[in-house]
Amino acid sequence: MLNDNQTVPLLETVELRKLFKLKGGSNLHAVDGINMKIYAGKTLGVVGESGCGKSTLGRTILKLLEPTSGQILFEGNDITKYSVSKMRPVRKDMQIIFQDPYSCIDPRKSVIEIISEYMFIHKLYKSRVETFNKAAGLMDMVGLARRYANSYPHELDGGRRQRIGIARALSLNPKFIVCDEPVSALDVSVQAQNLNLLMDIQDELGLAYMFVTHDLSVVKHISDDIMVMYLGKCVERATSDELFANPQHPYTKALLAAIPKPDIRMRNKEFQLIKGEVSSPVNVKPGCRFASRCDYAVPECSQRDPDFVETSPEHFVACYIVNGR
Amino acid sequence: MAHTEIQNILEIRDLKVIYKTDLEVVEAVNGLDLTIGKGKTLGLVGETGAGKTTTALSILKLLPSITGRILQGEIYFDGEDILKKSEHDMQSVRGNRISMVFQDPMTSLNPVLTVGDQIAEAVQLHNPDMSKEQINERVAATLNMVGIMPSRSGDYPHQFSGGMKQRVVIAMALSCEPELLIADEPTTALDVTIQAQVLTMIRELRDRLGTSMLMITHDLGIVAQTCDDVAVMYSGIIIEAGTAEDIFLGDKHHPYTVGLFNSIPNLDIKSDRLNPITGLMPDPTNLPKGCVFAPRCNHQMEICLEARPGVFEEGTHKIRCYLFSEAAGNSKAGVDLNAE
Ligand SMILES: Nc1ncnc2c1ncn2[C@@H]1O[C@H](COP(=O)(O)OP(=O)(O)OP(=O)(O)O)[C@@H](O)[C@H]1O
Ligand SMILES: Nc1ncnc2c1ncn2[C@@H]1O[C@H](COP(=O)(O)OP(=O)(O)OP(=O)(O)O)[C@@H](O)[C@H]1O
Ligand code: SF4
Ligand SMILES: [Mg+2]
Ligand SMILES: [Mg+2]
């Protein structure tokens, strides 16, 4: 259940859309009408097929990409149309930890410089010394030994490199962090360490996370609620336990069925594949985006977008069959 | 036997690799032995920073030229020592007989060429006689196979999501039809349904051409489902190796392997905290004298701190740990992987 006593979500989107213009003028519907709410101190897990718009959603919410239409509300304020200067204080409250720690880190900067970067930009502290002290404190917080302060990121292994990103994201004392596959490059043990770290920080600071990952055991573990996306749309949303116990949407079911288990009796068994042609996010046709690959599809599925219906308390599904048309 | 058949596509012996920077020397690979049988898939697992990518780059002789250095060892590919080959010879090996899927897809993608053009280039290289139409068809089929609409072949890499770029790179590597495919975390950026699709493609290639594979991954589920053999790497050495059965079903294990299995978040049990192995991997610029895992091991004995443990062998199963070596006179039968 969502928190009853917190009526205003920390973050809310209303029919949020992000289209990309392609050569020749057609539109690619990367994010296609997403409604979501995240409450302070909670984690919303976002899963879905590669290319379904998870990273675009994260970046649009933070206004790193300009939304095409819809609204983004942060602490109840509509920030969709905020100017750059009006966005500035809000920016501090919303951070992102990227999928790929290589691409967002300047390789010529040392660890301590990277962690201090945002604090300098936002002129958070008066002196360099104070800023570096704060950065050293963040290194302690994320478990990076201080002797790495003057190392360069490529000299560090993936787990430690990822912690640089976490420390930098925390440096502005944000209220909300988009974690875009923050642990996917890590082995299970280091992954577990970094997940524990993220959860401890959440408990301590009351942060909210939007947590994007392909690892379903991770998302189950870390999320309060989970949203399943398919080609720009949210097809199912429920609490973490409910979604795994009682998946409804045919895509969610296929997704959960495909999790590889560390069990060698499965060796060389055929993988469960979703058959059928993938629908295009370009010039989308009406109807359920999954219809061309769905085993249960009926003609209605390709005629009109299915509604997003609450099938049981706090469990929403967009599917004609599940919702009894 | 009239002539000795080469049974192993890859054999690495006592490999040592360092990175030398102005400030320090990183001992990335420290006496590594690894064998891949022809037609077999070896899963290489291990902690981040263990030296997996470094090992892969050594096989292709693609270590960063300024800092990376192979200090000792031999790498036999199909019976020939790669380390003795000239750069010119290596160029005909790379992407041809051995192809690699890099951890970071942008290593192999050119940001200013369209995705379609890049696949076409790879296809053409291996099928010089194909007509333009045939190549275009092949490009479309390749994209389809990895679940990308062929109509997007005119897009540039930056217009693709992380996982889509990864899929393009895999498709390109497979279209080379190599004898040895090295895949460095090929599916971490993919969801499980696309992952299943990609792994199926890789299997088809193996079944059709008998391709051997080095599969670097931290997903023990993928290892279980695709690998014949498994090697567990820690701090630049293989601390446990064997058949998939040895690793998943055997009753003796290196304590690190046990920790690795215990770290997997369990889908069936609700727990608040995960169970990582405590501590971090030793600093590769300052490795411990004894067992590299000793500082984190809760079975640590005195001898563990003194000298590197030798290899304990039982059939195909090899473990580098004093718990099992005769010398320690310890027959505790190790640690039970399945213990909760
Ligand atoms: N700059 C861009 N120009 C055009 N199309 C883009 C751009 N960025 C993303 N897209 C497209 O938008 C869609 C969604 O991409 P996005 O990166 O959000 O997916 P994702 O869900 O994060 O996928 P992954 O799991 O592979 O990271 C994809 O079809 C992608 O090709
Ligand atoms: N160019 C480099 N210069 C200096 N040190 C390096 C360089 N590349 C890697 N290293 C170091 O060498 C060690 C082995 O790194 P490697 O990338 O091979 O590990 P890995 O097992 O592939 O890890 P991951 O799972 O994170 O990919 C690490 O300590 C790493 O920090
Ligand atoms: S709406 Fe139709 S096509 Fe879409 S998932 Fe449900 S049954 Fe399948
Ligand atoms: Mg993404
Ligand atoms: Mg690596």
PDB file of N, CA and C in Angstrom, chain B residues 151-209:
ATOM      1  N   SER B 151      13.315  -0.721 -39.925  1.00  0.00           N
ATOM      2  CA  SER B 151      13.129   0.656 -40.385  1.00  0.00           C
ATOM      3  C   SER B 151      14.023   1.633 -39.622  1.00  0.00           C
ATOM      4  N   ARG B 152      14.632   1.170 -38.523  1.00  0.00           N
ATOM      5  CA  ARG B 152      15.478   2.086 -37.760  1.00  0.00           C
ATOM      6  C   ARG B 152      16.947   1.993 -38.134  1.00  0.00           C
ATOM      7  N   SER B 153      17.234   1.299 -39.246  1.00  0.00           N
ATOM      8  CA  SER B 153      18.641   1.136 -39.611  1.00  0.00           C
ATOM      9  C   SER B 153      19.294   2.459 -39.999  1.00  0.00           C
ATOM     10  N   GLY B 154      18.491   3.487 -40.301  1.00  0.00           N
ATOM     11  CA  GLY B 154      19.065   4.783 -40.645  1.00  0.00           C
ATOM     12  C   GLY B 154      19.380   5.652 -39.434  1.00  0.00           C
ATOM     13  N   ASP B 155      19.096   5.146 -38.226  1.00  0.00           N
ATOM     14  CA  ASP B 155      19.378   5.922 -37.012  1.00  0.00           C
ATOM     15  C   ASP B 155      20.854   5.843 -36.636  1.00  0.00           C
ATOM     16  N   TYR B 156      21.285   6.824 -35.894  1.00  0.00           N
ATOM     17  CA  TYR B 156      22.654   6.832 -35.372  1.00  0.00           C
ATOM     18  C   TYR B 156      22.669   6.222 -33.967  1.00  0.00           C
ATOM     19  N   PRO B 157      23.829   5.726 -33.536  1.00  0.00           N
ATOM     20  CA  PRO B 157      23.877   5.072 -32.224  1.00  0.00           C
ATOM     21  C   PRO B 157      23.258   5.892 -31.089  1.00  0.00           C
ATOM     22  N   HIS B 158      23.449   7.213 -31.089  1.00  0.00           N
ATOM     23  CA  HIS B 158      22.931   7.975 -29.948  1.00  0.00           C
ATOM     24  C   HIS B 158      21.405   7.999 -29.916  1.00  0.00           C
ATOM     25  N   GLN B 159      20.792   7.584 -31.004  1.00  0.00           N
ATOM     26  CA  GLN B 159      19.325   7.544 -31.012  1.00  0.00           C
ATOM     27  C   GLN B 159      18.798   6.209 -30.504  1.00  0.00           C
ATOM     28  N   PHE B 160      19.706   5.318 -30.167  1.00  0.00           N
ATOM     29  CA  PHE B 160      19.313   4.015 -29.641  1.00  0.00           C
ATOM     30  C   PHE B 160      19.457   3.997 -28.126  1.00  0.00           C
ATOM     31  N   SER B 161      18.638   3.181 -27.476  1.00  0.00           N
ATOM     32  CA  SER B 161      18.788   3.004 -26.033  1.00  0.00           C
ATOM     33  C   SER B 161      20.022   2.153 -25.766  1.00  0.00           C
ATOM     34  N   GLY B 162      20.457   2.114 -24.501  1.00  0.00           N
ATOM     35  CA  GLY B 162      21.647   1.354 -24.131  1.00  0.00           C
ATOM     36  C   GLY B 162      21.571  -0.092 -24.597  1.00  0.00           C
ATOM     37  N   GLY B 163      20.451  -0.725 -24.327  1.00  0.00           N
ATOM     38  CA  GLY B 163      20.288  -2.127 -24.691  1.00  0.00           C
ATOM     39  C   GLY B 163      20.228  -2.333 -26.197  1.00  0.00           C
ATOM     40  N   MET B 164      19.674  -1.350 -26.920  1.00  0.00           N
ATOM     41  CA  MET B 164      19.603  -1.489 -28.378  1.00  0.00           C
ATOM     42  C   MET B 164      20.999  -1.449 -28.984  1.00  0.00           C
ATOM     43  N   LYS B 165      21.858  -0.575 -28.442  1.00  0.00           N
ATOM     44  CA  LYS B 165      23.239  -0.521 -28.932  1.00  0.00           C
ATOM     45  C   LYS B 165      23.933  -1.852 -28.670  1.00  0.00           C
ATOM     46  N   GLN B 166      23.699  -2.377 -27.472  1.00  0.00           N
ATOM     47  CA  GLN B 166      24.306  -3.648 -27.112  1.00  0.00           C
ATOM     48  C   GLN B 166      23.884  -4.744 -28.099  1.00  0.00           C
ATOM     49  N   ARG B 167      22.605  -4.721 -28.464  1.00  0.00           N
ATOM     50  CA  ARG B 167      22.105  -5.747 -29.376  1.00  0.00           C
ATOM     51  C   ARG B 167      22.735  -5.632 -30.757  1.00  0.00           C
ATOM     52  N   VAL B 168      22.952  -4.402 -31.198  1.00  0.00           N
ATOM     53  CA  VAL B 168      23.581  -4.194 -32.503  1.00  0.00           C
ATOM     54  C   VAL B 168      24.996  -4.770 -32.495  1.00  0.00           C
ATOM     55  N   VAL B 169      25.712  -4.512 -31.413  1.00  0.00           N
ATOM     56  CA  VAL B 169      27.079  -4.992 -31.311  1.00  0.00           C
ATOM     57  C   VAL B 169      27.118  -6.524 -31.310  1.00  0.00           C
ATOM     58  N   ILE B 170      26.193  -7.134 -30.601  1.00  0.00           N
ATOM     59  CA  ILE B 170      26.144  -8.597 -30.573  1.00  0.00           C
ATOM     60  C   ILE B 170      25.851  -9.126 -31.978  1.00  0.00           C
ATOM     61  N   ALA B 171      24.885  -8.505 -32.632  1.00  0.00           N
ATOM     62  CA  ALA B 171      24.532  -8.959 -33.980  1.00  0.00           C
ATOM     63  C   ALA B 171      25.734  -8.860 -34.911  1.00  0.00           C
ATOM     64  N   MET B 172      26.499  -7.785 -34.768  1.00  0.00           N
ATOM     65  CA  MET B 172      27.673  -7.626 -35.627  1.00  0.00           C
ATOM     66  C   MET B 172      28.720  -8.698 -35.329  1.00  0.00           C
ATOM     67  N   ALA B 173      28.931  -8.968 -34.058  1.00  0.00           N
ATOM     68  CA  ALA B 173      29.931  -9.977 -33.689  1.00  0.00           C
ATOM     69  C   ALA B 173      29.521 -11.350 -34.217  1.00  0.00           C
ATOM     70  N   LEU B 174      28.233 -11.658 -34.146  1.00  0.00           N
ATOM     71  CA  LEU B 174      27.775 -12.961 -34.600  1.00  0.00           C
ATOM     72  C   LEU B 174      27.875 -13.079 -36.114  1.00  0.00           C
ATOM     73  N   SER B 175      27.655 -11.964 -36.816  1.00  0.00           N
ATOM     74  CA  SER B 175      27.680 -12.042 -38.274  1.00  0.00           C
ATOM     75  C   SER B 175      29.085 -12.350 -38.784  1.00  0.00           C
ATOM     76  N   CYS B 176      30.093 -12.224 -37.928  1.00  0.00           N
ATOM     77  CA  CYS B 176      31.456 -12.588 -38.320  1.00  0.00           C
ATOM     78  C   CYS B 176      31.673 -14.100 -38.278  1.00  0.00           C
ATOM     79  N   GLU B 177      30.747 -14.832 -37.704  1.00  0.00           N
ATOM     80  CA  GLU B 177      30.858 -16.286 -37.588  1.00  0.00           C
ATOM     81  C   GLU B 177      32.244 -16.711 -37.108  1.00  0.00           C
ATOM     82  N   PRO B 178      32.631 -16.261 -35.914  1.00  0.00           N
ATOM     83  CA  PRO B 178      33.976 -16.541 -35.422  1.00  0.00           C
ATOM     84  C   PRO B 178      34.118 -17.973 -34.901  1.00  0.00           C
ATOM     85  N   GLU B 179      35.384 -18.398 -34.731  1.00  0.00           N
ATOM     86  CA  GLU B 179      35.619 -19.696 -34.097  1.00  0.00           C
ATOM     87  C   GLU B 179      35.521 -19.565 -32.586  1.00  0.00           C
ATOM     88  N   LEU B 180      35.961 -18.393 -32.106  1.00  0.00           N
ATOM     89  CA  LEU B 180      35.851 -18.121 -30.671  1.00  0.00           C
ATOM     90  C   LEU B 180      35.139 -16.791 -30.492  1.00  0.00           C
ATOM     91  N   LEU B 181      34.074 -16.830 -29.725  1.00  0.00           N
ATOM     92  CA  LEU B 181      33.350 -15.601 -29.427  1.00  0.00           C
ATOM     93  C   LEU B 181      33.621 -15.231 -27.977  1.00  0.00           C
ATOM     94  N   ILE B 182      34.144 -14.038 -27.764  1.00  0.00           N
ATOM     95  CA  ILE B 182      34.332 -13.560 -26.402  1.00  0.00           C
ATOM     96  C   ILE B 182      33.243 -12.535 -26.136  1.00  0.00           C
ATOM     97  N   ALA B 183      32.411 -12.819 -25.181  1.00  0.00           N
ATOM     98  CA  ALA B 183      31.313 -11.900 -24.896  1.00  0.00           C
ATOM     99  C   ALA B 183      31.474 -11.382 -23.479  1.00  0.00           C
ATOM    100  N   ASP B 184      31.751 -10.083 -23.359  1.00  0.00           N
ATOM    101  CA  ASP B 184      31.991  -9.472 -22.048  1.00  0.00           C
ATOM    102  C   ASP B 184      30.692  -8.841 -21.567  1.00  0.00           C
ATOM    103  N   GLU B 185      30.037  -9.483 -20.646  1.00  0.00           N
ATOM    104  CA  GLU B 185      28.742  -9.009 -20.135  1.00  0.00           C
ATOM    105  C   GLU B 185      27.792  -8.670 -21.281  1.00  0.00           C
ATOM    106  N   PRO B 186      27.508  -9.619 -22.164  1.00  0.00           N
ATOM    107  CA  PRO B 186      26.771  -9.265 -23.371  1.00  0.00           C
ATOM    108  C   PRO B 186      25.325  -8.880 -23.111  1.00  0.00           C
ATOM    109  N   THR B 187      24.755  -9.311 -22.023  1.00  0.00           N
ATOM    110  CA  THR B 187      23.319  -9.080 -21.877  1.00  0.00           C
ATOM    111  C   THR B 187      22.944  -8.270 -20.650  1.00  0.00           C
ATOM    112  N   THR B 188      23.926  -7.679 -19.969  1.00  0.00           N
ATOM    113  CA  THR B 188      23.557  -6.938 -18.749  1.00  0.00           C
ATOM    114  C   THR B 188      22.647  -5.753 -19.046  1.00  0.00           C
ATOM    115  N   ALA B 189      22.741  -5.185 -20.246  1.00  0.00           N
ATOM    116  CA  ALA B 189      21.910  -4.015 -20.533  1.00  0.00           C
ATOM    117  C   ALA B 189      20.548  -4.426 -21.093  1.00  0.00           C
ATOM    118  N   LEU B 190      20.259  -5.733 -21.073  1.00  0.00           N
ATOM    119  CA  LEU B 190      19.030  -6.200 -21.707  1.00  0.00           C
ATOM    120  C   LEU B 190      18.031  -6.747 -20.689  1.00  0.00           C
ATOM    121  N   ASP B 191      16.755  -6.590 -21.006  1.00  0.00           N
ATOM    122  CA  ASP B 191      15.745  -7.217 -20.164  1.00  0.00           C
ATOM    123  C   ASP B 191      15.743  -8.715 -20.443  1.00  0.00           C
ATOM    124  N   VAL B 192      15.106  -9.466 -19.573  1.00  0.00           N
ATOM    125  CA  VAL B 192      15.226 -10.923 -19.670  1.00  0.00           C
ATOM    126  C   VAL B 192      14.588 -11.521 -20.925  1.00  0.00           C
ATOM    127  N   THR B 193      13.584 -10.872 -21.496  1.00  0.00           N
ATOM    128  CA  THR B 193      12.986 -11.478 -22.693  1.00  0.00           C
ATOM    129  C   THR B 193      13.894 -11.269 -23.903  1.00  0.00           C
ATOM    130  N   ILE B 194      14.439 -10.073 -24.047  1.00  0.00           N
ATOM    131  CA  ILE B 194      15.386  -9.825 -25.143  1.00  0.00           C
ATOM    132  C   ILE B 194      16.651 -10.637 -24.905  1.00  0.00           C
ATOM    133  N   GLN B 195      17.045 -10.752 -23.658  1.00  0.00           N
ATOM    134  CA  GLN B 195      18.210 -11.550 -23.311  1.00  0.00           C
ATOM    135  C   GLN B 195      18.024 -12.991 -23.781  1.00  0.00           C
ATOM    136  N   ALA B 196      16.845 -13.528 -23.551  1.00  0.00           N
ATOM    137  CA  ALA B 196      16.568 -14.902 -23.974  1.00  0.00           C
ATOM    138  C   ALA B 196      16.695 -15.010 -25.493  1.00  0.00           C
ATOM    139  N   GLN B 197      16.223 -13.981 -26.175  1.00  0.00           N
ATOM    140  CA  GLN B 197      16.310 -13.960 -27.630  1.00  0.00           C
ATOM    141  C   GLN B 197      17.775 -13.952 -28.088  1.00  0.00           C
ATOM    142  N   VAL B 198      18.573 -13.114 -27.443  1.00  0.00           N
ATOM    143  CA  VAL B 198      19.981 -13.001 -27.812  1.00  0.00           C
ATOM    144  C   VAL B 198      20.740 -14.292 -27.491  1.00  0.00           C
ATOM    145  N   LEU B 199      20.446 -14.872 -26.333  1.00  0.00           N
ATOM    146  CA  LEU B 199      21.137 -16.112 -25.973  1.00  0.00           C
ATOM    147  C   LEU B 199      20.743 -17.244 -26.923  1.00  0.00           C
ATOM    148  N   THR B 200      19.513 -17.218 -27.377  1.00  0.00           N
ATOM    149  CA  THR B 200      19.086 -18.221 -28.349  1.00  0.00           C
ATOM    150  C   THR B 200      19.881 -18.077 -29.646  1.00  0.00           C
ATOM    151  N   MET B 201      20.064 -16.817 -30.075  1.00  0.00           N
ATOM    152  CA  MET B 201      20.870 -16.569 -31.279  1.00  0.00           C
ATOM    153  C   MET B 201      22.286 -17.090 -31.116  1.00  0.00           C
ATOM    154  N   ILE B 202      22.864 -16.823 -29.959  1.00  0.00           N
ATOM    155  CA  ILE B 202      24.232 -17.258 -29.705  1.00  0.00           C
ATOM    156  C   ILE B 202      24.305 -18.788 -29.731  1.00  0.00           C
ATOM    157  N   ARG B 203      23.319 -19.430 -29.138  1.00  0.00           N
ATOM    158  CA  ARG B 203      23.279 -20.885 -29.150  1.00  0.00           C
ATOM    159  C   ARG B 203      23.152 -21.439 -30.560  1.00  0.00           C
ATOM    160  N   GLU B 204      22.316 -20.783 -31.367  1.00  0.00           N
ATOM    161  CA  GLU B 204      22.142 -21.249 -32.739  1.00  0.00           C
ATOM    162  C   GLU B 204      23.455 -21.209 -33.489  1.00  0.00           C
ATOM    163  N   LEU B 205      24.207 -20.128 -33.253  1.00  0.00           N
ATOM    164  CA  LEU B 205      25.511 -20.006 -33.893  1.00  0.00           C
ATOM    165  C   LEU B 205      26.412 -21.156 -33.450  1.00  0.00           C
ATOM    166  N   ARG B 206      26.382 -21.446 -32.156  1.00  0.00           N
ATOM    167  CA  ARG B 206      27.205 -22.520 -31.624  1.00  0.00           C
ATOM    168  C   ARG B 206      26.799 -23.860 -32.246  1.00  0.00           C
ATOM    169  N   ASP B 207      25.510 -24.093 -32.328  1.00  0.00           N
ATOM    170  CA  ASP B 207      25.055 -25.378 -32.866  1.00  0.00           C
ATOM    171  C   ASP B 207      25.359 -25.502 -34.346  1.00  0.00           C
ATOM    172  N   ARG B 208      25.293 -24.389 -35.060  1.00  0.00           N
ATOM    173  CA  ARG B 208      25.494 -24.419 -36.499  1.00  0.00           C
ATOM    174  C   ARG B 208      26.975 -24.523 -36.844  1.00  0.00           C
ATOM    175  N   LEU B 209      27.815 -23.773 -36.144  1.00  0.00           N
ATOM    176  CA  LEU B 209      29.225 -23.691 -36.542  1.00  0.00           C
ATOM    177  C   LEU B 209      30.187 -24.275 -35.516  1.00  0.00           C
TER     178      LEU B 209
END
